[in-house]
Amino acid sequence: MTPDPHAWTHRYADLGERFATPQHPTPLAAPAVVAVSESMAHTLGWTVGDLCSEAATQALAGNAVWPGTRPWAGVYSGHQFGQWAGQLGDGRAITLGEWPSADGPLEIQLKGAGPTPYSRHGDGRAVWRSAIREFLASEAMHALGVPTTRALCLVASPEPVRRERWEAAAVVTRVAPSFIRFGHFEHFAHTGQHAALRQLADFVIAHFYPACRDAPGNPYAALLAAVTERTADLLAHWQVLGFCHGVMNTDNMSILGLTIDYGPFQFMDEHDPGHVCNHSDHQGRYAFDQQVPVAHWNLFCLGQALLPLMDNTDQALAALAPYEARQAQRELRLMTQKLGWLGQADGDAQTVAALLALLAQQSVDHTAFFWRLADALAGNDAPVRDLFVQPTAFDAWACDWRRRVLSQGQTVVTAQAHLRQHNPAVVLRNHLGQQAIERAERGDWSEVQRLQNALAHPFEVLPGSEDLCAVAPEWASRIAISCSS
Ligand code: AMP
Ligand code: MG
């Protein structure tokens, strides 16, 4: 397949070389397309067959350049683990251009496509392990209804890449309306390039937040307020799913409120507020229960970067102020949906808090608990009670929960259907990813495919996927995932 050369657009690259540095991918030996997201391909107007063709394989590996594309890497900076890290940038991601879709122009980006001027000491590559995780997680999050960058396909090569051990190279084709991060704004602010900062903000407003242009007051304060809202909403999704991002540096925060840069992320097994999924995060800065305040801290960094475009600091503070209340309110709303409650009632927040404390105290599996509630509603309590060390603690809580569910005119059958629609049976648990990676490294991609299929339908148990809904085995807690990818 060769996409129509005239259909590509280059809106971001057209901002100029201060933003996007022309950079061709580095060729990769013996590439093979090993996975494709059918739904993503469909959105782009392509088929799985198109993407597996020899011509597409070479282009997606970075060995050939599709006519009409203008590959580039972009500069950004950021705060990493609370410290100013200076200039970073697309060290291993190269954007080909924007492809028109029903959802508007979407950037097509090759992650792992070789060195760029922003690689610092890195090799510009990604390894199979991390590429498989990013590919599966992006599409899984999308199917769960969580804002995220997408993944179109996965290209694997036998070319060796040095990490803690020798591994093999892979390229993930990522797709998003934009990959602009908080760190892009921080870059132009910290280097004193205020004209470029304004150009960037105007670009983001024009294409992604057009309502800010005509908002009363300062348009850049309106942009900060809008990003604050989207970020609050994103964090609500993460928290109710038990999703830990792992590296919430400001360069990993999307200006569109998307989940971006899947590295050491984890869907928690046992509910643990203090859970730290990133083995390099020794201080626990990005622990599960720190994610909500950390995102607020990151928004303050964005606000600081936008200050040169505002009239005074108070405009920024006012834009950031609604974060906590909005995040809490969105999280409570999602949580009440998960519990099968219609609307919201006094005391809901307390009942939810009591539940989460109980799950933590009893080390209950997060995903399995919510999925099994539908059975418990119909009187089949055993599967959910089995998750507790002291099931009587559940019984007491469940009494109030059940009464609340059935006091709303719902029948058990309709409430069960509601519960199943709002609680996934299957998420990308670490050990499931790990098993699929190990099989792929032995040349068998069938487990990646089986997981991909199941994760595309997370709210049901597909025939042959029953084992993917089980709680984690004992060895899962020993899987160590760090930033190295
Ligand atoms: P991450 O922790 O993946 O968000 O990456 C942080 C920064 O390091 C970004 O600027 C990445 O582009 C860069 N980076 C990560 N891995 C590599 C690599 N293997 N080669 C070049 N740059 C990298
Ligand atoms: Mg990153």
Short mmCIF file of C-alpha atoms and ligand atoms in Angstrom, two decimals:
data_model
loop_
_atom_site.label_atom_id
_atom_site.label_comp_id
_atom_site.label_asym_id
_atom_site.label_seq_id
_atom_site.Cartn_x
_atom_site.Cartn_y
_atom_site.Cartn_z
CA MET A 1 0.00 0.00 0.00
CA THR A 2 1.09 3.56 -0.71
CA PRO A 3 -1.28 6.18 0.74
CA ASP A 4 -2.34 9.00 -1.57
CA PRO A 5 0.64 11.40 -1.46
CA HIS A 6 -1.66 14.43 -1.71
CA ALA A 7 -3.77 13.52 1.31
CA TRP A 8 -1.05 14.13 3.91
CA THR A 9 -0.99 17.44 5.77
CA HIS A 10 1.82 18.94 7.84
CA ARG A 11 0.22 21.51 10.07
CA TYR A 12 2.69 21.18 12.94
CA ALA A 13 5.78 20.92 10.74
CA ASP A 14 4.59 24.05 8.94
CA LEU A 15 5.17 25.99 12.19
CA GLY A 16 8.82 25.82 11.18
CA GLU A 17 12.09 24.18 12.12
CA ARG A 18 12.08 25.71 15.60
CA PHE A 19 9.30 23.22 16.30
CA ALA A 20 9.89 20.29 13.95
CA THR A 21 13.34 19.24 12.75
CA PRO A 22 13.33 17.24 9.50
CA GLN A 23 14.56 13.75 10.30
CA HIS A 24 14.34 10.54 8.32
CA PRO A 25 13.91 7.25 10.16
CA THR A 26 16.92 4.92 10.28
CA PRO A 27 16.41 1.67 8.33
CA LEU A 28 15.75 -1.49 10.28
CA ALA A 29 16.79 -5.01 9.18
CA ALA A 30 14.23 -7.66 8.20
CA PRO A 31 11.08 -5.97 9.51
CA ALA A 32 7.73 -7.72 9.86
CA VAL A 33 4.33 -6.29 10.75
CA VAL A 34 3.39 -8.52 13.69
CA ALA A 35 0.23 -6.79 14.92
CA VAL A 36 -2.30 -4.33 13.55
CA SER A 37 -5.21 -2.59 15.28
CA GLU A 38 -8.12 -3.19 12.96
CA SER A 39 -10.22 -0.43 14.53
CA MET A 40 -7.41 2.12 14.21
CA ALA A 41 -6.74 1.07 10.61
CA HIS A 42 -10.45 1.42 9.88
CA THR A 43 -10.52 4.96 11.32
CA LEU A 44 -7.71 5.86 8.94
CA GLY A 45 -9.47 4.24 5.98
CA TRP A 46 -6.94 1.41 5.69
CA THR A 47 -7.26 -2.35 6.03
CA VAL A 48 -5.12 -4.83 7.93
CA GLY A 49 -4.07 -6.21 4.54
CA ASP A 50 -2.96 -2.77 3.37
CA LEU A 51 -0.67 -2.42 6.38
CA CYS A 52 0.83 -5.89 6.04
CA SER A 53 1.82 -5.29 2.40
CA GLU A 54 5.52 -5.22 1.61
CA ALA A 55 5.45 -1.51 0.76
CA ALA A 56 3.68 -0.57 4.00
CA THR A 57 5.95 -2.80 6.08
CA GLN A 58 9.02 -1.03 4.72
CA ALA A 59 7.50 2.40 5.35
CA LEU A 60 6.34 1.53 8.87
CA ALA A 61 9.79 0.16 9.69
CA GLY A 62 11.34 3.41 8.50
CA ASN A 63 13.08 1.78 5.53
CA ALA A 64 11.15 3.68 2.87
CA VAL A 65 9.49 7.06 2.93
CA TRP A 66 5.88 7.25 1.79
CA PRO A 67 5.57 9.96 -0.88
CA GLY A 68 3.85 13.01 0.57
CA THR A 69 5.21 12.50 4.09
CA ARG A 70 7.79 14.89 5.61
CA PRO A 71 9.30 13.08 8.59
CA TRP A 72 10.36 15.18 11.57
CA ALA A 73 11.26 15.08 15.25
CA GLY A 74 10.18 17.80 17.66
CA VAL A 75 11.80 19.55 20.59
CA TYR A 76 10.35 19.74 24.11
CA SER A 77 11.69 20.01 27.64
CA GLY A 78 10.23 19.06 30.98
CA HIS A 79 10.32 18.33 34.68
CA GLN A 80 11.35 14.76 35.45
CA PHE A 81 10.74 13.41 38.97
CA GLY A 82 10.15 16.95 40.20
CA GLN A 83 13.38 18.41 38.79
CA TRP A 84 13.86 20.64 35.76
CA ALA A 85 15.46 18.32 33.19
CA GLY A 86 16.17 20.85 30.42
CA GLN A 87 15.84 19.95 26.77
CA LEU A 88 14.46 16.52 25.90
CA GLY A 89 12.44 16.05 22.69
CA ASP A 90 11.44 13.23 20.38
CA GLY A 91 14.51 11.10 20.99
CA ARG A 92 13.10 8.08 19.23
CA ALA A 93 9.78 9.15 17.74
CA ILE A 94 9.50 10.44 14.19
CA THR A 95 6.26 11.87 12.84
CA LEU A 96 5.49 11.21 9.18
CA GLY A 97 2.64 13.69 8.81
CA GLU A 98 -1.09 13.95 9.46
CA TRP A 99 -3.52 11.63 7.73
CA PRO A 100 -7.17 12.69 7.22
CA SER A 101 -9.75 10.63 9.09
CA ALA A 102 -13.37 10.86 10.12
CA ASP A 103 -12.00 12.17 13.45
CA GLY A 104 -9.99 14.92 11.71
CA PRO A 105 -6.30 14.88 10.79
CA LEU A 106 -4.33 12.34 12.85
CA GLU A 107 -0.56 12.38 13.29
CA ILE A 108 1.16 9.14 12.34
CA GLN A 109 4.32 8.65 14.35
CA LEU A 110 6.94 5.90 14.37
CA LYS A 111 8.25 5.26 17.90
CA GLY A 112 11.62 3.51 17.87
CA ALA A 113 12.54 4.74 14.38
CA GLY A 114 16.18 5.60 15.15
CA PRO A 115 18.17 8.53 16.48
CA THR A 116 17.12 12.17 16.14
CA PRO A 117 18.81 15.41 17.20
CA TYR A 118 17.00 14.90 20.54
CA SER A 119 18.26 11.39 21.30
CA ARG A 120 20.92 12.66 23.73
CA HIS A 121 22.81 9.42 24.48
CA GLY A 122 19.99 7.09 23.46
CA ASP A 123 19.95 4.80 20.44
CA GLY A 124 16.56 5.98 19.18
CA ARG A 125 15.17 2.45 19.37
CA ALA A 126 12.43 0.64 21.26
CA VAL A 127 12.57 -3.05 22.16
CA TRP A 128 9.92 -5.73 21.57
CA ARG A 129 9.03 -5.86 25.26
CA SER A 130 8.17 -2.17 25.56
CA ALA A 131 6.65 -1.90 22.09
CA ILE A 132 4.29 -4.84 22.74
CA ARG A 133 3.20 -3.25 26.02
CA GLU A 134 2.58 0.15 24.41
CA PHE A 135 0.73 -1.37 21.45
CA LEU A 136 -1.56 -3.48 23.64
CA ALA A 137 -2.12 -0.83 26.32
CA SER A 138 -2.99 2.01 23.94
CA GLU A 139 -5.69 0.00 22.22
CA ALA A 140 -6.90 -1.48 25.52
CA MET A 141 -7.33 1.99 27.03
CA HIS A 142 -9.24 3.12 23.96
CA ALA A 143 -11.60 0.17 24.26
CA LEU A 144 -12.10 1.04 27.94
CA GLY A 145 -13.20 4.52 26.93
CA VAL A 146 -10.12 6.28 28.33
CA PRO A 147 -8.61 9.16 26.34
CA THR A 148 -5.32 7.90 24.91
CA THR A 149 -2.89 8.04 22.04
CA ARG A 150 -3.57 5.05 19.79
CA ALA A 151 -1.44 2.34 18.21
CA LEU A 152 -1.88 1.33 14.58
CA CYS A 153 0.68 -1.41 14.26
CA LEU A 154 3.72 -3.09 15.59
CA VAL A 155 6.78 -3.86 13.47
CA ALA A 156 9.37 -6.29 14.82
CA SER A 157 12.94 -6.74 13.64
CA PRO A 158 15.70 -9.09 14.74
CA GLU A 159 18.14 -6.16 14.88
CA PRO A 160 19.90 -6.24 18.27
CA VAL A 161 19.42 -3.40 20.78
CA ARG A 162 21.42 -3.05 23.98
CA ARG A 163 19.49 -2.63 27.24
CA GLU A 164 20.28 -4.46 30.53
CA ARG A 165 20.59 -7.42 28.15
CA TRP A 166 20.60 -7.68 24.38
CA GLU A 167 17.09 -7.41 23.00
CA ALA A 168 15.55 -6.88 19.55
CA ALA A 169 14.21 -3.70 17.96
CA ALA A 170 10.56 -2.86 17.29
CA VAL A 171 8.65 0.15 16.04
CA VAL A 172 5.17 1.11 17.24
CA THR A 173 3.14 3.25 14.86
CA ARG A 174 1.37 5.68 17.17
CA VAL A 175 -1.60 7.83 16.21
CA ALA A 176 -3.05 10.93 17.88
CA PRO A 177 -4.50 14.28 16.85
CA SER A 178 -1.30 15.67 18.37
CA PHE A 179 1.56 14.48 20.56
CA ILE A 180 2.14 17.96 22.03
CA ARG A 181 3.06 17.75 25.71
CA PHE A 182 3.15 20.21 28.63
CA GLY A 183 6.91 20.05 28.04
CA HIS A 184 6.59 21.71 24.64
CA PHE A 185 5.30 24.86 26.35
CA GLU A 186 7.90 24.62 29.09
CA HIS A 187 10.62 24.43 26.43
CA PHE A 188 9.77 27.69 24.75
CA ALA A 189 9.09 29.47 28.05
CA HIS A 190 12.33 28.37 29.73
CA THR A 191 14.45 29.30 26.70
CA GLY A 192 12.81 32.73 26.55
CA GLN A 193 11.34 32.12 23.08
CA HIS A 194 8.10 33.91 23.80
CA ALA A 195 7.09 34.49 20.19
CA ALA A 196 7.38 30.76 19.56
CA LEU A 197 5.50 30.07 22.79
CA ARG A 198 2.63 32.21 21.55
CA GLN A 199 2.75 30.51 18.13
CA LEU A 200 2.51 27.10 19.81
CA ALA A 201 -0.37 28.18 22.06
CA ASP A 202 -2.21 29.71 19.10
CA PHE A 203 -1.70 26.48 17.14
CA VAL A 204 -3.13 24.37 19.97
CA ILE A 205 -6.08 26.72 20.43
CA ALA A 206 -6.83 26.93 16.69
CA HIS A 207 -6.82 23.18 16.11
CA PHE A 208 -7.85 21.63 19.41
CA TYR A 209 -9.44 24.22 21.68
CA PRO A 210 -11.19 26.67 19.33
CA ALA A 211 -13.64 27.80 22.05
CA CYS A 212 -10.72 29.41 23.95
CA ARG A 213 -10.19 31.94 21.18
CA ASP A 214 -13.52 33.61 21.89
CA ALA A 215 -13.67 32.95 25.63
CA PRO A 216 -14.05 36.02 27.82
CA GLY A 217 -10.73 37.21 29.26
CA ASN A 218 -7.32 35.91 28.28
CA PRO A 219 -7.39 33.09 25.66
CA TYR A 220 -4.26 31.43 27.11
CA ALA A 221 -5.82 31.35 30.57
CA ALA A 222 -8.86 29.76 28.92
CA LEU A 223 -6.54 27.19 27.34
CA LEU A 224 -5.00 26.41 30.74
CA ALA A 225 -8.48 26.03 32.22
CA ALA A 226 -9.53 23.68 29.41
CA VAL A 227 -6.40 21.53 29.76
CA THR A 228 -6.97 21.48 33.52
CA GLU A 229 -10.47 20.08 32.93
CA ARG A 230 -9.32 17.40 30.51
CA THR A 231 -6.48 16.38 32.81
CA ALA A 232 -8.85 16.15 35.78
CA ASP A 233 -11.16 13.93 33.71
CA LEU A 234 -8.27 11.74 32.58
CA LEU A 235 -7.10 11.22 36.15
CA ALA A 236 -10.62 10.23 37.16
CA HIS A 237 -10.51 7.46 34.53
CA TRP A 238 -7.09 6.24 35.65
CA GLN A 239 -8.00 6.10 39.33
CA VAL A 240 -11.22 4.14 38.96
CA LEU A 241 -9.49 1.61 36.72
CA GLY A 242 -6.54 1.22 39.08
CA PHE A 243 -4.22 2.39 36.29
CA CYS A 244 -0.76 3.56 37.33
CA HIS A 245 1.10 5.55 34.68
CA GLY A 246 4.50 5.19 36.28
CA VAL A 247 6.34 8.22 34.84
CA MET A 248 4.17 11.32 35.15
CA ASN A 249 6.91 13.73 34.16
CA THR A 250 5.66 16.91 32.50
CA ASP A 251 7.07 15.68 29.17
CA ASN A 252 4.69 12.72 29.46
CA MET A 253 1.57 14.88 29.91
CA SER A 254 -0.54 15.40 26.79
CA ILE A 255 -1.90 18.87 26.10
CA LEU A 256 -5.04 17.06 24.86
CA GLY A 257 -5.54 15.15 28.11
CA LEU A 258 -4.62 11.81 26.54
CA THR A 259 -2.79 8.97 28.22
CA ILE A 260 0.63 9.17 26.54
CA ASP A 261 3.99 7.35 26.69
CA TYR A 262 3.26 3.88 27.98
CA GLY A 263 6.41 2.79 29.82
CA PRO A 264 6.39 1.14 33.23
CA PHE A 265 2.59 1.54 33.56
CA GLN A 266 0.49 -1.04 35.36
CA PHE A 267 -3.13 -1.95 35.90
CA MET A 268 -3.01 -2.73 39.61
CA ASP A 269 -3.72 -6.28 40.68
CA GLU A 270 -4.45 -5.98 44.42
CA HIS A 271 -5.86 -2.58 45.33
CA ASP A 272 -3.02 -0.70 47.04
CA PRO A 273 -3.11 3.10 47.30
CA GLY A 274 0.66 3.27 47.78
CA HIS A 275 1.45 1.03 44.81
CA VAL A 276 4.54 2.08 42.80
CA CYS A 277 4.72 0.33 39.42
CA ASN A 278 8.00 1.85 38.22
CA HIS A 279 11.04 0.11 39.71
CA SER A 280 13.16 3.22 39.02
CA ASP A 281 10.81 5.37 41.16
CA HIS A 282 12.56 4.81 44.48
CA GLN A 283 10.81 7.69 46.28
CA GLY A 284 7.34 6.62 45.16
CA ARG A 285 6.74 10.02 43.58
CA TYR A 286 4.33 8.44 41.10
CA ALA A 287 2.61 6.02 43.49
CA PHE A 288 -1.04 5.30 42.64
CA ASP A 289 -2.40 7.67 45.30
CA GLN A 290 0.00 10.44 44.23
CA GLN A 291 -1.19 10.57 40.62
CA VAL A 292 -4.02 13.05 41.21
CA PRO A 293 -1.87 15.65 43.08
CA VAL A 294 1.07 15.09 40.71
CA ALA A 295 -1.09 15.92 37.69
CA HIS A 296 -2.08 19.14 39.48
CA TRP A 297 1.62 19.90 40.09
CA ASN A 298 2.27 19.27 36.40
CA LEU A 299 -0.55 21.65 35.49
CA PHE A 300 1.16 24.30 37.62
CA CYS A 301 4.30 23.78 35.48
CA LEU A 302 2.16 24.31 32.38
CA GLY A 303 0.63 27.41 33.98
CA GLN A 304 4.08 28.75 34.79
CA ALA A 305 5.10 28.23 31.15
CA LEU A 306 2.01 30.06 29.88
CA LEU A 307 2.48 33.04 32.25
CA PRO A 308 4.33 35.17 29.68
CA LEU A 309 1.13 35.09 27.60
CA MET A 310 -1.15 36.13 30.46
CA ASP A 311 -1.81 39.46 32.07
CA ASN A 312 -1.09 38.33 35.63
CA THR A 313 -0.49 35.30 37.82
CA ASP A 314 -4.04 35.37 39.17
CA GLN A 315 -5.36 34.37 35.72
CA ALA A 316 -3.27 31.20 35.86
CA LEU A 317 -4.22 30.43 39.45
CA ALA A 318 -7.91 30.86 38.65
CA ALA A 319 -7.59 28.47 35.69
CA LEU A 320 -5.92 25.82 37.86
CA ALA A 321 -8.17 26.18 40.91
CA PRO A 322 -11.09 23.95 39.78
CA TYR A 323 -8.83 20.90 39.32
CA GLU A 324 -9.27 19.16 42.67
CA ALA A 325 -13.03 19.51 42.89
CA ARG A 326 -13.58 18.54 39.27
CA GLN A 327 -11.29 15.50 39.48
CA ALA A 328 -12.99 14.30 42.67
CA GLN A 329 -16.45 14.85 41.24
CA ARG A 330 -15.62 13.01 37.98
CA GLU A 331 -14.01 10.17 39.86
CA LEU A 332 -17.05 9.82 42.13
CA ARG A 333 -19.35 9.84 39.12
CA LEU A 334 -17.37 7.07 37.39
CA MET A 335 -17.21 5.12 40.63
CA THR A 336 -20.96 5.33 41.20
CA GLN A 337 -21.44 4.03 37.65
CA LYS A 338 -19.12 1.12 38.42
CA LEU A 339 -21.16 0.31 41.51
CA GLY A 340 -24.41 0.31 39.58
CA TRP A 341 -25.83 3.35 41.29
CA LEU A 342 -27.97 5.67 39.22
CA GLY A 343 -27.39 9.36 39.89
CA GLN A 344 -25.67 10.45 43.06
CA ALA A 345 -26.96 10.48 46.62
CA ASP A 346 -25.78 11.86 49.94
CA GLY A 347 -23.28 9.57 51.51
CA ASP A 348 -22.05 8.05 48.21
CA ALA A 349 -18.57 9.51 48.65
CA GLN A 350 -18.34 7.98 52.14
CA THR A 351 -19.56 4.56 50.97
CA VAL A 352 -17.01 4.59 48.13
CA ALA A 353 -14.21 5.66 50.47
CA ALA A 354 -15.15 2.89 52.90
CA LEU A 355 -15.07 0.38 50.05
CA LEU A 356 -11.64 1.45 48.80
CA ALA A 357 -10.26 1.33 52.34
CA LEU A 358 -11.64 -2.18 52.67
CA LEU A 359 -10.15 -3.32 49.35
CA ALA A 360 -6.76 -1.97 50.42
CA GLN A 361 -6.93 -3.45 53.89
CA GLN A 362 -7.86 -6.89 52.56
CA SER A 363 -5.56 -6.79 49.49
CA VAL A 364 -8.49 -7.38 47.17
CA ASP A 365 -7.92 -7.58 43.42
CA HIS A 366 -9.16 -4.28 41.95
CA THR A 367 -10.46 -5.41 38.55
CA ALA A 368 -11.87 -8.76 39.69
CA PHE A 369 -13.74 -7.15 42.57
CA PHE A 370 -15.75 -4.81 40.37
CA TRP A 371 -16.33 -7.40 37.63
CA ARG A 372 -17.67 -9.94 40.10
CA LEU A 373 -20.12 -7.48 41.68
CA ALA A 374 -22.64 -8.34 38.94
CA ASP A 375 -22.73 -11.95 40.20
CA ALA A 376 -23.03 -10.79 43.79
CA LEU A 377 -26.02 -8.66 42.94
CA ALA A 378 -27.88 -11.77 41.79
CA GLY A 379 -27.08 -13.61 44.99
CA ASN A 380 -23.93 -15.37 43.80
CA ASP A 381 -21.62 -13.85 46.41
CA ALA A 382 -18.96 -16.54 46.47
CA PRO A 383 -16.76 -15.25 43.61
CA VAL A 384 -16.43 -11.78 45.11
CA ARG A 385 -16.26 -12.99 48.74
CA ASP A 386 -13.38 -15.28 47.75
CA LEU A 387 -11.28 -12.18 47.06
CA PHE A 388 -11.40 -11.14 50.73
CA VAL A 389 -9.32 -12.44 53.61
CA GLN A 390 -12.33 -11.75 55.87
CA PRO A 391 -15.43 -12.03 53.68
CA THR A 392 -17.72 -10.85 56.46
CA ALA A 393 -16.27 -7.35 55.98
CA PHE A 394 -17.64 -7.48 52.45
CA ASP A 395 -21.04 -8.70 53.61
CA ALA A 396 -21.55 -5.64 55.79
CA TRP A 397 -20.59 -3.22 53.01
CA ALA A 398 -22.57 -5.15 50.39
CA CYS A 399 -25.76 -4.85 52.37
CA ASP A 400 -25.81 -1.05 51.93
CA TRP A 401 -24.53 -1.32 48.37
CA ARG A 402 -27.25 -3.74 47.28
CA ARG A 403 -29.98 -1.71 48.90
CA ARG A 404 -28.77 1.42 47.11
CA VAL A 405 -28.65 -0.38 43.71
CA LEU A 406 -32.11 -1.86 44.03
CA SER A 407 -33.77 1.22 45.51
CA GLN A 408 -33.72 2.95 42.16
CA GLY A 409 -36.37 1.03 40.31
CA GLN A 410 -33.80 -1.14 38.54
CA THR A 411 -34.36 -4.88 38.37
CA VAL A 412 -31.52 -7.24 39.20
CA VAL A 413 -31.25 -8.03 35.49
CA THR A 414 -30.95 -4.43 34.30
CA ALA A 415 -28.60 -3.53 37.16
CA GLN A 416 -26.41 -6.53 36.33
CA ALA A 417 -26.23 -5.46 32.70
CA HIS A 418 -25.25 -1.96 33.83
CA LEU A 419 -22.52 -3.33 36.11
CA ARG A 420 -21.09 -5.44 33.29
CA GLN A 421 -21.02 -2.44 30.96
CA HIS A 422 -19.01 -0.34 33.40
CA ASN A 423 -16.54 -2.82 34.83
CA PRO A 424 -13.96 -4.54 32.64
CA ALA A 425 -13.48 -8.28 32.92
CA VAL A 426 -10.05 -8.08 31.38
CA VAL A 427 -7.29 -5.47 31.61
CA LEU A 428 -3.65 -5.67 30.57
CA ARG A 429 -2.27 -7.07 33.78
CA ASN A 430 1.53 -7.17 33.98
CA HIS A 431 1.74 -10.93 34.00
CA LEU A 432 -0.50 -11.25 30.93
CA GLY A 433 1.72 -8.84 29.03
CA GLN A 434 4.79 -10.65 30.31
CA GLN A 435 3.56 -14.06 29.13
CA ALA A 436 2.71 -12.67 25.70
CA ILE A 437 6.13 -10.99 25.45
CA GLU A 438 7.97 -14.17 26.39
CA ARG A 439 6.02 -16.17 23.80
CA ALA A 440 6.70 -13.51 21.14
CA GLU A 441 10.41 -13.55 21.97
CA ARG A 442 10.30 -17.28 21.21
CA GLY A 443 8.71 -16.49 17.83
CA ASP A 444 5.07 -17.14 18.72
CA TRP A 445 2.88 -14.05 18.37
CA SER A 446 -0.40 -15.89 19.02
CA GLU A 447 -0.63 -14.77 22.66
CA VAL A 448 -0.16 -11.12 21.69
CA GLN A 449 -3.01 -11.61 19.24
CA ARG A 450 -5.26 -13.37 21.76
CA LEU A 451 -4.67 -10.60 24.32
CA GLN A 452 -5.25 -7.91 21.72
CA ASN A 453 -8.62 -9.46 20.82
CA ALA A 454 -9.72 -9.82 24.43
CA LEU A 455 -8.63 -6.27 25.31
CA ALA A 456 -10.61 -4.90 22.38
CA HIS A 457 -13.76 -6.22 24.15
CA PRO A 458 -12.92 -5.61 27.80
CA PHE A 459 -16.49 -5.69 29.11
CA GLU A 460 -17.17 -9.28 28.12
CA VAL A 461 -15.49 -12.64 28.47
CA LEU A 462 -14.79 -13.91 24.98
CA PRO A 463 -14.85 -17.69 24.49
CA GLY A 464 -11.34 -18.93 25.17
CA SER A 465 -10.41 -15.81 27.19
CA GLU A 466 -11.70 -16.95 30.59
CA ASP A 467 -8.16 -17.31 31.95
CA LEU A 468 -7.40 -13.65 31.13
CA CYS A 469 -9.96 -12.55 33.74
CA ALA A 470 -8.34 -14.47 36.58
CA VAL A 471 -6.51 -12.73 39.41
CA ALA A 472 -2.73 -12.52 39.11
CA PRO A 473 -0.60 -15.53 40.06
CA GLU A 474 1.86 -15.17 42.92
CA TRP A 475 4.86 -14.60 40.61
CA ALA A 476 3.26 -11.50 39.05
CA SER A 477 4.29 -9.32 42.01
CA ARG A 478 7.94 -10.08 41.24
CA ILE A 479 7.84 -8.64 37.69
CA ALA A 480 10.09 -5.57 37.74
CA ILE A 481 9.32 -2.88 35.17
CA SER A 482 11.51 0.21 34.97
CA CYS A 483 11.94 3.20 32.69
CA SER A 484 14.42 1.26 30.51
CA SER A 485 12.63 0.42 27.31
P1 AMP B 1 10.44 8.45 28.34
O1 AMP B 1 10.93 8.10 29.71
O2 AMP B 1 10.25 7.26 27.45
O3 AMP B 1 9.24 9.32 28.36
O4 AMP B 1 11.62 9.29 27.64
C1 AMP B 1 12.16 10.46 28.18
C2 AMP B 1 13.06 11.09 27.14
O5 AMP B 1 14.10 10.22 26.75
C3 AMP B 1 12.35 11.48 25.84
O6 AMP B 1 12.96 12.65 25.34
C4 AMP B 1 12.64 10.30 24.94
O7 AMP B 1 12.59 10.63 23.57
C5 AMP B 1 14.06 9.95 25.36
N1 AMP B 1 14.39 8.53 25.12
C6 AMP B 1 13.93 7.46 25.80
N2 AMP B 1 14.46 6.32 25.30
C7 AMP B 1 15.26 6.69 24.28
C8 AMP B 1 16.09 5.98 23.36
N3 AMP B 1 16.22 4.65 23.41
N4 AMP B 1 16.78 6.70 22.46
C9 AMP B 1 16.69 8.04 22.41
N5 AMP B 1 15.94 8.77 23.24
C10 AMP B 1 15.23 8.11 24.17
MG MG B 2 8.23 10.39 27.24
#
